[in-house]
Amino acid sequence: MERSLKEHFEQTLQEVSIDCAIFGFHAGELKILLLRWKGTDGWSLPGGRIYKEESTDDAANRILKERTGLTDIFLQQYYTFGNANRLTHLSKQDLMELLELALGKDYFHDKINRRVVSIGYFALVEFDQVQATADWYTDEFRWWEIPDVPKLLFDHNEMVVRALHALRQQIRNQPVGYNLLPEKFTMPELQRLYETILDKQFDRRNFQKLLVSYDILEKLDEKRTGGANKSPFLYRFNKSKYEKAMIDGVSFAM
Amino acid sequence: MERSLKEHFEQTLQEVSIDCAIFGFHAGELKILLLRWKGTDGWSLPGGRIYKEESTDDAANRILKERTGLTDIFLQQYYTFGNANRLTHLSKQDLMELLELALGKDYFHDKINRRVVSIGYFALVEFDQVQATADWYTDEFRWWEIPDVPKLLFDHNEMVVRALHALRQQIRNQPVGYNLLPEKFTMPELQRLYETILDKQFDRRNFQKLLVSYDILEKLDEKRTGGANKSPFLYRFNKSKYEKAMIDGVSFAM
DNA sequence: CCAAAAGTGTTCTACCTACACCCATGG
DNA sequence: CCATGGGTGTAGGTAGAACACTTTTGG
């Protein structure tokens, strides 16, 4: 293990890494996947290294697959974090102890002293499809609701803020939902997704009109039963129309 | 020179660099500053290295200052280029010859074999204020109109395209012009700036109404004489209101 | 039968768009 | 005096915002 890890490190870039903000939607809430570092209570975004022969986009997709099992996911670069001192709320002393616990003696000195620029990607995933797996230096993964995200290691809190901002920009110019919702969903579910991401309430009727006008949804002959109320229709995305709308752009002006 | 260059290299990151798309506005046209590599006809964007103790933003500002003499300029990261093989239109053979000519024997092998991720920044500068200076590996700088930009080295044509796209996005959500125009300018000049950036014509009266509505302009008691027509009023930006609008955002919906 | 939530259509308003006439300047 | 381009205001259209009543479902 240690040996292959060392070999892995030597085949990767030393000054550039990737950190992924992986967003999921569950129980009407937007959540983000965080990892807890081995034997510590320090949390961070899932991240990884870039092989020397690999593009950064490919590396981000690989890292996403390693952590969630998912491929063909909406994944987008949003910002590159290049502060010389990528701060943490911990003192240098505490950070060193934490890193030594999680990484072992061989790596923590390297990690704390090396100047690394991190390319931030964000992903939107279907919550129930995710088979999350911890990293070699972490022993727990967990979905956190955005307002509950704790103080994170390094500059990862800033990363979450910027990723969320990028997601909000995104949703105003491109349709969102294909990768965040199950195949079939109701209009109120889609609305709650938009409301959660944008932290804003919309009028039910206007929302429906606007989304239908994009011409990316197929209304199905099924309804979701179970609630003590009128059963809503199920919809699904028309994949080709959805992809066209991703390229051409839409205007979510609410 | 060679010695200090080597020392400079050793104090910088080896796997990350910065390339700047520097836009200026002159004679009613949007232009971009390009450099020609020594003794060759290969052109590229101005770029530079990042010192180990320096943030990427600081490095970008330093590089901008080195090439243009300007400080306190609108400068923004727009994308990080991380393809493993950052293509050029030249064959590897031709590229090697070109690099050897420009960089000298000591550096070209390094340059061609090293995997480097480049962080793209774009800047908006006041054309007449620029005192452009060539780099150590270039012997000519020149402003190019966007449609005339030739085939560039590496992936720099893609960089120009993405920078322009980012600039166009920018202008729809934030006011633009403070750094691209001289202190005093007329409404038609400002309009031509917008028209050039967005490659679109606007109605004179509607444009004026919209820009005035942002409440970032001061109308002066001076006019620009010299044209064979009615003298237009001069305006200038109210700096504090402009900066507030940069933060709060505006909507340029034309 | 009642509470909860979804289905549907119309009116109002505000902002963007289109448009015309007069005036100053230089040649 | 004429050509060029700038100064200004108004009317119309479109798309977003506001809004109510009826229907279905489970308890």
Coordinates of C-alpha atoms (C1' of nucleotides) in Angstrom, one line a residue:
Chain A
M1 CA 0.0 0.0 0.0
E2 CA 2.6 2.5 1.1
R3 CA 4.7 1.5 -1.9
S4 CA 2.0 1.9 -4.5
L5 CA 1.0 5.1 -2.9
K6 CA 4.5 6.4 -3.3
E7 CA 4.5 5.3 -7.0
H8 CA 1.2 6.9 -7.5
F9 CA 2.5 10.2 -6.1
E10 CA 5.5 10.2 -8.3
Q11 CA 3.4 9.8 -11.4
T12 CA 1.3 12.9 -10.6
L13 CA 1.8 16.6 -10.7
Q14 CA 3.3 18.0 -7.5
E15 CA 2.1 21.6 -7.6
V16 CA -1.4 21.2 -8.8
S17 CA -4.3 19.3 -7.4
I18 CA -8.1 19.1 -7.8
D19 CA -10.8 19.5 -5.2
C20 CA -14.4 18.7 -6.0
A21 CA -17.6 20.2 -4.6
I22 CA -20.1 17.3 -5.1
F23 CA -23.6 18.5 -4.7
G24 CA -26.6 16.2 -4.2
F25 CA -30.3 16.8 -3.6
H26 CA -32.2 14.7 -1.1
A27 CA -35.3 15.1 1.1
G28 CA -35.8 18.6 -0.3
E29 CA -32.3 19.8 0.6
L30 CA -29.2 20.5 -1.3
K31 CA -26.2 18.6 0.2
I32 CA -22.5 18.4 -0.3
L33 CA -20.2 15.4 0.2
L34 CA -17.4 15.9 2.7
L35 CA -14.7 13.5 3.9
R36 CA -13.3 13.2 7.4
W37 CA -9.6 12.7 7.7
K38 CA -8.4 9.5 9.3
G39 CA -8.4 9.5 13.1
T40 CA -9.2 13.3 13.3
D41 CA -12.3 15.5 13.2
G42 CA -11.0 17.5 10.3
W43 CA -13.3 17.6 7.2
S44 CA -12.5 18.5 3.7
L45 CA -13.8 18.4 0.1
P46 CA -12.9 15.2 -1.8
G47 CA -9.8 15.9 -3.8
G48 CA -7.1 14.2 -5.7
R49 CA -4.0 14.4 -7.9
I50 CA -3.5 14.7 -11.6
Y51 CA -1.5 12.2 -13.5
K52 CA 1.2 13.7 -15.6
E53 CA -0.4 12.4 -18.8
E54 CA -3.9 13.3 -17.9
S55 CA -5.9 16.4 -18.6
T56 CA -7.4 18.2 -15.5
D57 CA -10.9 17.5 -16.8
D58 CA -10.1 13.8 -17.0
A59 CA -8.5 13.8 -13.6
A60 CA -11.6 15.5 -12.1
N61 CA -13.9 12.9 -13.7
R62 CA -11.6 10.1 -12.4
I63 CA -11.7 11.5 -8.9
L64 CA -15.4 11.9 -9.0
K65 CA -15.7 8.2 -10.1
E66 CA -13.4 7.1 -7.3
R67 CA -15.4 8.9 -4.6
T68 CA -19.0 8.3 -5.9
G69 CA -18.9 5.5 -8.5
L70 CA -20.5 7.7 -11.0
T71 CA -19.5 8.6 -14.6
D72 CA -20.9 10.9 -17.2
I73 CA -21.8 13.5 -14.6
F74 CA -22.2 17.2 -14.9
L75 CA -18.8 18.4 -13.7
Q76 CA -17.4 21.8 -14.3
Q77 CA -14.3 23.8 -13.4
Y78 CA -15.3 26.9 -11.5
Y79 CA -12.2 28.5 -10.0
T80 CA -8.5 27.9 -9.3
F81 CA -7.3 28.5 -5.8
G82 CA -3.8 29.9 -5.8
N83 CA -3.2 31.7 -2.6
A84 CA 0.4 31.0 -1.4
N85 CA -0.9 30.3 2.1
R86 CA -4.2 28.4 1.7
L87 CA -5.4 29.1 5.2
T88 CA -7.2 26.9 7.6
H89 CA -8.9 27.8 10.8
L90 CA -6.4 25.6 12.7
S91 CA -3.1 26.7 14.0
K92 CA -0.1 25.4 12.1
Q93 CA 0.6 23.2 15.2
D94 CA -2.8 21.7 15.2
L95 CA -2.9 21.3 11.5
M96 CA 0.4 19.4 11.6
E97 CA -0.8 17.1 14.2
L98 CA -4.0 16.4 12.3
L99 CA -2.1 15.8 9.0
E100 CA 0.4 13.5 10.7
L101 CA -2.5 11.4 12.2
A102 CA -4.3 11.2 8.8
L103 CA -1.4 10.9 6.4
G104 CA 1.3 9.2 8.5
K105 CA 4.8 10.5 9.1
D106 CA 6.0 10.1 5.5
Y107 CA 3.6 12.5 3.9
F108 CA 2.5 15.2 6.3
H109 CA 5.7 17.3 6.1
D110 CA 5.4 17.3 2.4
K111 CA 1.7 18.3 2.5
I112 CA 2.2 21.1 4.9
N113 CA 5.3 22.6 3.3
R114 CA 4.5 22.2 -0.4
R115 CA 2.9 25.1 -2.4
V116 CA 0.0 23.6 -4.2
V117 CA -2.5 25.3 -6.5
S118 CA -5.9 23.6 -6.5
I119 CA -8.3 23.6 -9.4
G120 CA -11.9 23.6 -8.1
Y121 CA -14.6 21.6 -9.9
F122 CA -18.2 21.2 -8.9
A123 CA -20.4 18.3 -9.7
L124 CA -24.1 17.7 -9.6
V125 CA -25.1 14.1 -8.8
E126 CA -28.2 12.0 -8.2
F127 CA -28.0 11.4 -4.4
D128 CA -29.4 7.9 -4.4
Q129 CA -27.1 6.7 -7.1
V130 CA -24.0 7.6 -5.1
Q131 CA -21.9 4.8 -3.7
A132 CA -19.5 7.0 -1.7
T133 CA -16.1 5.6 -0.8
A134 CA -13.6 7.1 1.5
D135 CA -10.1 8.0 0.4
W136 CA -6.8 6.5 1.6
Y137 CA -6.4 9.3 4.1
T138 CA -10.0 9.6 5.2
D139 CA -12.3 7.2 7.1
E140 CA -15.7 8.7 6.8
F141 CA -17.8 10.4 4.1
R142 CA -21.0 12.2 4.8
W143 CA -23.5 14.4 3.1
W144 CA -23.9 17.8 4.8
E145 CA -26.7 20.3 4.3
I146 CA -25.1 23.5 3.1
P147 CA -25.9 25.6 6.2
D148 CA -24.5 22.9 8.5
V149 CA -21.1 22.6 6.8
P150 CA -18.5 22.9 9.6
K151 CA -15.2 24.7 9.5
L152 CA -13.2 22.8 6.9
L153 CA -9.5 22.2 6.5
F154 CA -7.3 24.5 4.3
D155 CA -9.3 26.9 2.2
H156 CA -12.2 24.5 1.6
N157 CA -14.9 26.7 3.1
E158 CA -14.0 29.3 0.5
M159 CA -14.2 26.6 -2.1
V160 CA -17.7 25.7 -1.0
V161 CA -18.8 29.3 -1.1
R162 CA -17.4 29.8 -4.6
A163 CA -18.8 26.5 -5.9
L164 CA -22.2 27.4 -4.6
H165 CA -22.0 30.7 -6.3
A166 CA -20.9 29.1 -9.6
L167 CA -23.8 26.7 -9.3
R168 CA -26.2 29.6 -8.8
Q169 CA -24.8 31.3 -11.8
Q170 CA -25.1 28.1 -13.8
I171 CA -28.7 27.5 -13.1
R172 CA -29.7 30.9 -14.5
N173 CA -28.2 30.2 -17.9
Q174 CA -28.4 26.4 -18.2
P175 CA -31.1 23.9 -17.1
V176 CA -30.1 22.0 -14.0
G177 CA -31.7 18.9 -12.6
Y178 CA -30.8 16.0 -15.0
N179 CA -28.0 14.8 -12.7
L180 CA -29.5 15.9 -9.4
L181 CA -33.0 14.2 -9.7
P182 CA -34.0 10.7 -10.2
E183 CA -35.2 9.8 -13.7
K184 CA -38.8 10.5 -12.9
F185 CA -39.8 13.4 -10.8
T186 CA -42.7 15.8 -10.2
M187 CA -42.9 19.4 -10.9
P188 CA -43.0 20.4 -7.2
E189 CA -39.8 18.3 -6.7
L190 CA -38.1 20.2 -9.5
Q191 CA -39.3 23.4 -8.1
R192 CA -37.9 22.6 -4.7
L193 CA -34.6 21.9 -6.3
Y194 CA -34.5 25.3 -7.8
E195 CA -35.7 26.9 -4.6
T196 CA -33.1 25.2 -2.6
I197 CA -30.2 26.1 -4.9
L198 CA -31.3 29.7 -5.3
D199 CA -32.6 30.0 -1.7
K200 CA -35.7 31.7 -3.0
Q201 CA -39.4 30.8 -3.3
F202 CA -41.2 30.8 -6.6
D203 CA -44.8 30.9 -7.7
R204 CA -45.9 27.3 -8.5
R205 CA -47.8 28.3 -11.7
N206 CA -45.2 30.7 -13.1
F207 CA -42.4 28.1 -12.4
Q208 CA -44.3 25.4 -14.3
K209 CA -45.0 27.7 -17.2
L210 CA -41.3 28.7 -17.5
L211 CA -39.9 25.2 -17.2
V212 CA -42.4 23.8 -19.7
S213 CA -41.5 26.6 -22.1
Y214 CA -37.9 25.4 -22.2
D215 CA -39.2 22.3 -24.0
I216 CA -36.9 19.9 -22.3
L217 CA -39.5 18.0 -20.2
E218 CA -41.7 15.1 -21.0
K219 CA -44.9 14.8 -19.0
L220 CA -45.7 11.2 -18.3
D221 CA -49.0 9.4 -17.8
E222 CA -48.0 8.5 -14.3
K223 CA -48.6 10.2 -11.0
R224 CA -46.8 10.0 -7.7
T225 CA -49.3 8.7 -5.1
G226 CA -48.8 8.5 -1.4
G227 CA -49.3 12.1 -0.3
A228 CA -52.5 13.2 1.4
N229 CA -53.3 15.4 -1.5
K230 CA -53.8 15.4 -5.3
S231 CA -51.2 13.2 -7.0
P232 CA -48.8 15.2 -9.1
F233 CA -47.8 14.1 -12.6
L234 CA -44.4 12.6 -13.1
Y235 CA -42.0 14.2 -15.6
R236 CA -38.7 13.2 -17.1
F237 CA -36.0 15.1 -19.0
N238 CA -35.8 14.6 -22.8
K239 CA -32.1 13.9 -22.9
S240 CA -31.4 15.3 -26.4
K241 CA -33.4 18.4 -25.8
Y242 CA -31.9 18.9 -22.4
E243 CA -28.4 18.6 -23.9
K244 CA -29.3 21.1 -26.6
A245 CA -30.5 23.5 -23.9
M246 CA -27.3 23.0 -22.0
I247 CA -25.4 24.2 -25.1
D248 CA -27.8 26.9 -26.3
G249 CA -28.5 28.2 -22.8
V250 CA -31.8 29.1 -21.3
S251 CA -32.8 32.1 -19.2
F252 CA -34.1 31.4 -15.8
A253 CA -35.5 34.8 -15.0
M254 CA -37.4 34.5 -11.7
Chain B
M1 CA 21.3 37.5 -17.6
E2 CA 21.3 33.8 -18.1
R3 CA 22.3 33.3 -14.6
S4 CA 19.6 35.5 -13.0
L5 CA 17.1 33.9 -15.3
K6 CA 18.0 30.5 -14.0
E7 CA 17.7 31.7 -10.5
H8 CA 14.3 33.3 -11.3
F9 CA 13.1 30.0 -12.7
E10 CA 14.2 28.1 -9.6
Q11 CA 12.1 30.4 -7.4
T12 CA 9.0 29.8 -9.3
L13 CA 6.5 27.0 -9.7
Q14 CA 7.4 24.5 -12.4
E15 CA 4.0 23.1 -13.2
V16 CA 1.8 26.1 -13.2
S17 CA 2.0 29.3 -15.2
I18 CA -0.2 32.3 -16.0
D19 CA -1.3 33.7 -19.4
C20 CA -3.0 37.0 -19.6
A21 CA -5.4 38.1 -22.3
I22 CA -5.0 41.9 -22.2
F23 CA -7.8 43.8 -23.9
G24 CA -7.6 47.4 -24.9
F25 CA -10.0 49.7 -26.8
H26 CA -8.7 52.1 -29.4
A27 CA -10.1 53.8 -32.5
G28 CA -13.5 52.1 -31.9
E29 CA -12.0 48.7 -31.9
L30 CA -11.3 46.1 -29.2
K31 CA -7.7 44.9 -29.4
I32 CA -5.6 42.3 -27.6
L33 CA -1.9 42.5 -26.8
L34 CA 0.3 39.8 -28.3
L35 CA 4.0 39.1 -28.2
R36 CA 6.2 37.7 -30.9
W37 CA 8.8 35.2 -29.9
K38 CA 12.4 36.2 -30.5
G39 CA 13.6 35.6 -34.0
T40 CA 10.5 33.8 -35.0
D41 CA 7.0 34.5 -36.4
G42 CA 5.3 32.8 -33.5
W43 CA 2.9 34.8 -31.5
S44 CA 1.4 34.2 -28.0
L45 CA -0.4 35.8 -25.1
P46 CA 1.8 37.5 -22.5
G47 CA 2.5 35.0 -19.7
G48 CA 4.7 34.4 -16.8
R49 CA 5.7 32.3 -13.8
I50 CA 4.5 32.3 -10.3
Y51 CA 6.9 32.8 -7.4
K52 CA 6.7 30.1 -4.8
E53 CA 5.7 32.6 -2.1
E54 CA 3.2 34.5 -4.3
S55 CA -0.5 34.1 -4.8
T56 CA -1.7 33.5 -8.4
D57 CA -3.6 36.8 -8.3
D58 CA -0.4 38.7 -7.2
A59 CA 1.5 36.9 -10.0
A60 CA -1.0 37.9 -12.6
N61 CA -0.9 41.5 -11.4
R62 CA 2.9 41.5 -11.5
I63 CA 3.0 40.1 -15.0
L64 CA 0.5 42.7 -16.1
K65 CA 2.6 45.4 -14.7
E66 CA 5.8 44.0 -16.3
R67 CA 4.1 44.0 -19.7
T68 CA 2.1 47.2 -19.6
G69 CA 3.4 49.3 -16.8
L70 CA -0.1 49.4 -15.3
T71 CA -1.3 48.7 -11.8
D72 CA -4.7 48.6 -10.2
I73 CA -6.3 47.1 -13.3
F74 CA -9.4 45.1 -13.7
L75 CA -7.9 41.6 -13.9
Q76 CA -9.8 38.4 -13.5
Q77 CA -9.2 34.7 -13.6
Y78 CA -11.5 33.1 -16.2
Y79 CA -10.3 29.5 -16.8
T80 CA -7.5 27.1 -16.1
F81 CA -6.1 25.3 -19.1
G82 CA -5.1 21.8 -18.1
N83 CA -4.9 19.6 -21.2
A84 CA -2.0 17.3 -21.0
N85 CA -1.0 18.2 -24.6
R86 CA -1.6 21.9 -25.0
L87 CA -1.7 21.8 -28.8
T88 CA -0.3 24.2 -31.2
H89 CA -1.0 24.3 -35.0
L90 CA 2.7 23.7 -35.5
S91 CA 4.3 20.3 -35.9
K92 CA 6.4 19.2 -32.9
Q93 CA 9.4 19.6 -35.1
D94 CA 8.6 23.2 -36.1
L95 CA 7.6 24.1 -32.6
M96 CA 11.0 22.8 -31.3
E97 CA 12.8 24.9 -33.8
L98 CA 10.8 27.9 -32.9
L99 CA 11.3 27.5 -29.2
E100 CA 15.0 26.9 -29.6
L101 CA 15.3 30.1 -31.6
A102 CA 13.4 32.1 -29.0
L103 CA 14.5 30.5 -25.7
G104 CA 17.9 29.3 -26.5
K105 CA 19.2 25.8 -26.1
D106 CA 19.1 25.6 -22.4
Y107 CA 15.3 26.1 -22.0
F108 CA 13.5 24.8 -25.1
H109 CA 13.8 21.2 -24.2
D110 CA 12.4 21.9 -20.8
K111 CA 9.6 24.0 -22.2
I112 CA 8.5 21.4 -24.7
N113 CA 8.6 18.4 -22.4
R114 CA 7.3 19.8 -19.2
R115 CA 3.6 19.4 -18.4
V116 CA 2.3 22.8 -17.4
V117 CA -1.1 23.9 -16.3
S118 CA -1.9 27.5 -17.2
I119 CA -4.2 29.8 -15.3
G120 CA -5.9 32.2 -17.7
Y121 CA -6.5 35.8 -16.6
F122 CA -8.0 38.6 -18.6
A123 CA -7.4 42.3 -18.1
L124 CA -9.1 45.4 -19.4
V125 CA -6.7 48.3 -19.9
E126 CA -6.8 51.9 -21.1
F127 CA -5.1 51.6 -24.4
D128 CA -3.2 55.0 -24.3
Q129 CA -1.8 54.4 -20.9
V130 CA -0.1 51.2 -21.8
Q131 CA 3.7 51.3 -22.1
A132 CA 4.1 47.8 -23.5
T133 CA 7.4 46.0 -23.0
A134 CA 8.6 42.8 -24.6
D135 CA 9.6 39.8 -22.5
W136 CA 13.0 38.2 -22.3
Y137 CA 12.0 35.6 -24.9
T138 CA 10.1 38.0 -27.2
D139 CA 11.1 40.9 -29.3
E140 CA 7.9 42.5 -30.4
F141 CA 4.6 43.3 -28.9
R142 CA 1.6 44.4 -30.9
W143 CA -2.1 45.2 -30.5
W144 CA -4.3 43.0 -32.7
E145 CA -7.9 43.5 -33.6
I146 CA -9.7 40.4 -32.5
P147 CA -10.8 39.2 -35.9
D148 CA -7.2 39.6 -37.2
V149 CA -5.5 37.5 -34.4
P150 CA -3.3 34.9 -36.2
K151 CA -2.7 31.3 -35.3
L152 CA -1.0 31.4 -32.0
L153 CA 1.4 29.1 -30.2
F154 CA 0.3 26.4 -27.9
D155 CA -3.4 26.6 -27.0
H156 CA -3.5 30.4 -27.0
N157 CA -6.2 30.7 -29.6
E158 CA -8.5 28.8 -27.3
M159 CA -7.5 31.1 -24.5
V160 CA -8.4 34.2 -26.6
V161 CA -11.8 32.6 -27.4
R162 CA -12.5 31.8 -23.8
A163 CA -11.3 35.1 -22.5
L164 CA -13.5 36.9 -24.9
H165 CA -16.4 34.8 -23.8
A166 CA -15.7 35.6 -20.2
L167 CA -15.5 39.3 -21.0
R168 CA -18.9 39.1 -22.7
Q169 CA -20.4 37.4 -19.8
Q170 CA -18.8 39.9 -17.5
I171 CA -20.3 42.9 -19.3
R172 CA -23.8 41.6 -18.9
N173 CA -23.6 41.5 -15.1
Q174 CA -21.1 44.2 -14.2
P175 CA -20.3 47.6 -15.6
V176 CA -17.3 47.7 -17.9
G177 CA -15.4 50.7 -19.1
Y178 CA -13.6 52.2 -16.2
N179 CA -10.3 50.7 -17.2
L180 CA -10.9 50.6 -20.9
L181 CA -11.7 54.2 -21.5
P182 CA -9.9 57.4 -20.7
E183 CA -11.1 59.4 -17.7
K184 CA -13.5 61.5 -19.8
F185 CA -15.4 60.0 -22.6
T186 CA -18.6 60.6 -24.5
M187 CA -21.8 58.5 -24.5
P188 CA -21.2 57.4 -28.2
E189 CA -17.7 56.3 -27.3
L190 CA -19.0 54.2 -24.4
Q191 CA -21.6 52.8 -26.7
R192 CA -19.1 51.8 -29.3
L193 CA -17.1 50.0 -26.5
Y194 CA -20.2 47.9 -25.7
E195 CA -21.0 47.3 -29.3
T196 CA -17.5 46.2 -30.0
I197 CA -17.3 43.8 -27.1
L198 CA -20.7 42.3 -27.7
D199 CA -20.4 42.6 -31.5
K200 CA -23.9 44.0 -31.7
Q201 CA -25.5 47.4 -32.4
F202 CA -27.7 49.2 -30.0
D203 CA -30.2 52.0 -30.2
R204 CA -28.5 55.2 -29.2
R205 CA -31.4 56.5 -27.0
N206 CA -32.1 53.2 -25.3
F207 CA -28.4 52.7 -24.6
Q208 CA -28.1 56.1 -23.0
K209 CA -31.2 55.5 -20.9
L210 CA -29.9 52.2 -19.6
L211 CA -26.4 53.4 -18.8
V212 CA -27.8 56.5 -17.0
S213 CA -30.1 54.3 -15.0
Y214 CA -27.1 52.5 -13.5
D215 CA -26.3 55.7 -11.7
I216 CA -22.5 55.3 -12.1
L217 CA -21.9 58.1 -14.6
E218 CA -21.3 61.8 -14.0
K219 CA -22.3 64.1 -16.9
L220 CA -19.8 66.9 -17.2
D221 CA -20.2 70.5 -18.4
E222 CA -17.8 69.9 -21.2
K223 CA -18.3 68.7 -24.7
R224 CA -16.0 67.1 -27.2
T225 CA -15.5 69.4 -30.1
G226 CA -13.8 68.6 -33.4
G227 CA -16.4 66.5 -35.2
A228 CA -18.4 67.9 -38.0
N229 CA -21.5 67.6 -35.9
K230 CA -23.1 68.5 -32.6
S231 CA -20.6 68.2 -29.8
P232 CA -21.4 65.3 -27.5
F233 CA -21.2 65.8 -23.7
L234 CA -18.3 64.3 -21.8
Y235 CA -19.0 61.8 -18.9
R236 CA -16.8 60.2 -16.3
F237 CA -17.4 57.3 -14.0
N238 CA -18.1 58.0 -10.4
K239 CA -15.6 55.7 -8.9
S240 CA -17.3 54.8 -5.7
K241 CA -20.7 54.2 -7.5
Y242 CA -18.9 52.2 -10.2
E243 CA -17.2 50.0 -7.6
K244 CA -20.5 49.5 -5.8
A245 CA -22.1 48.4 -9.1
M246 CA -19.2 46.0 -9.7
I247 CA -20.1 44.3 -6.5
D248 CA -23.8 44.5 -6.6
G249 CA -24.0 43.8 -10.3
V250 CA -26.1 45.4 -13.0
S251 CA -28.2 43.9 -15.7
F252 CA -27.2 44.8 -19.3
A253 CA -30.3 43.5 -21.1
M254 CA -30.0 44.7 -24.6
Chain C
dC1 C1' -65.7 15.4 5.4
dC2 C1' -61.6 17.9 5.9
dA3 C1' -56.8 19.2 5.3
dA4 C1' -53.1 19.5 2.2
dA5 C1' -51.2 20.2 -2.0
dA6 C1' -51.6 20.1 -7.2
dG7 C1' -53.9 21.4 -11.8
dT8 C1' -55.0 25.3 -14.6
dG9 C1' -55.7 30.5 -17.0
dT10 C1' -56.0 35.5 -16.9
dT11 C1' -54.9 40.2 -15.7
dC12 C1' -51.6 43.7 -14.6
dT13 C1' -47.4 45.9 -14.9
dA14 C1' -42.9 47.1 -15.9
dC15 C1' -39.3 47.1 -18.7
dC16 C1' -37.3 46.6 -23.1
dT17 C1' -37.9 48.0 -28.0
dA18 C1' -38.9 50.8 -31.7
dC19 C1' -39.1 55.1 -33.5
dA20 C1' -38.8 60.9 -35.2
dC21 C1' -37.7 65.4 -34.8
dC22 C1' -34.7 69.1 -33.7
dC23 C1' -30.1 71.0 -32.9
dA24 C1' -25.1 71.9 -32.9
dT25 C1' -20.8 71.8 -35.4
dG26 C1' -17.3 72.0 -39.2
dG27 C1' -16.5 72.3 -43.8
Chain D
dC1 C1' -26.0 75.9 -46.2
dC2 C1' -25.5 71.2 -45.9
dA3 C1' -24.0 66.8 -44.1
dT4 C1' -23.1 64.4 -40.1
dG5 C1' -24.1 62.8 -35.8
dG6 C1' -25.9 63.9 -31.0
dG7 C1' -29.7 65.5 -27.8
dT8 C1' -34.2 64.2 -26.2
dG9 C1' -39.3 61.8 -25.2
dT10 C1' -43.2 58.7 -26.2
dA11 C1' -46.0 54.9 -27.6
dG12 C1' -46.5 49.9 -28.0
dG13 C1' -45.4 45.1 -27.2
dT14 C1' -43.8 41.3 -24.6
dA15 C1' -42.6 38.7 -21.0
dG16 C1' -42.5 38.3 -16.0
dA17 C1' -45.2 38.9 -11.7
dA18 C1' -49.3 38.5 -9.2
dC19 C1' -53.2 36.1 -8.3
dA20 C1' -58.0 32.3 -7.2
dC21 C1' -60.7 28.6 -7.8
dT22 C1' -61.3 23.8 -8.5
dT23 C1' -59.7 19.0 -8.0
dT24 C1' -57.6 14.9 -6.1
dT25 C1' -56.0 12.2 -2.3
dG26 C1' -55.3 10.1 2.4
dG27 C1' -56.7 10.2 6.9

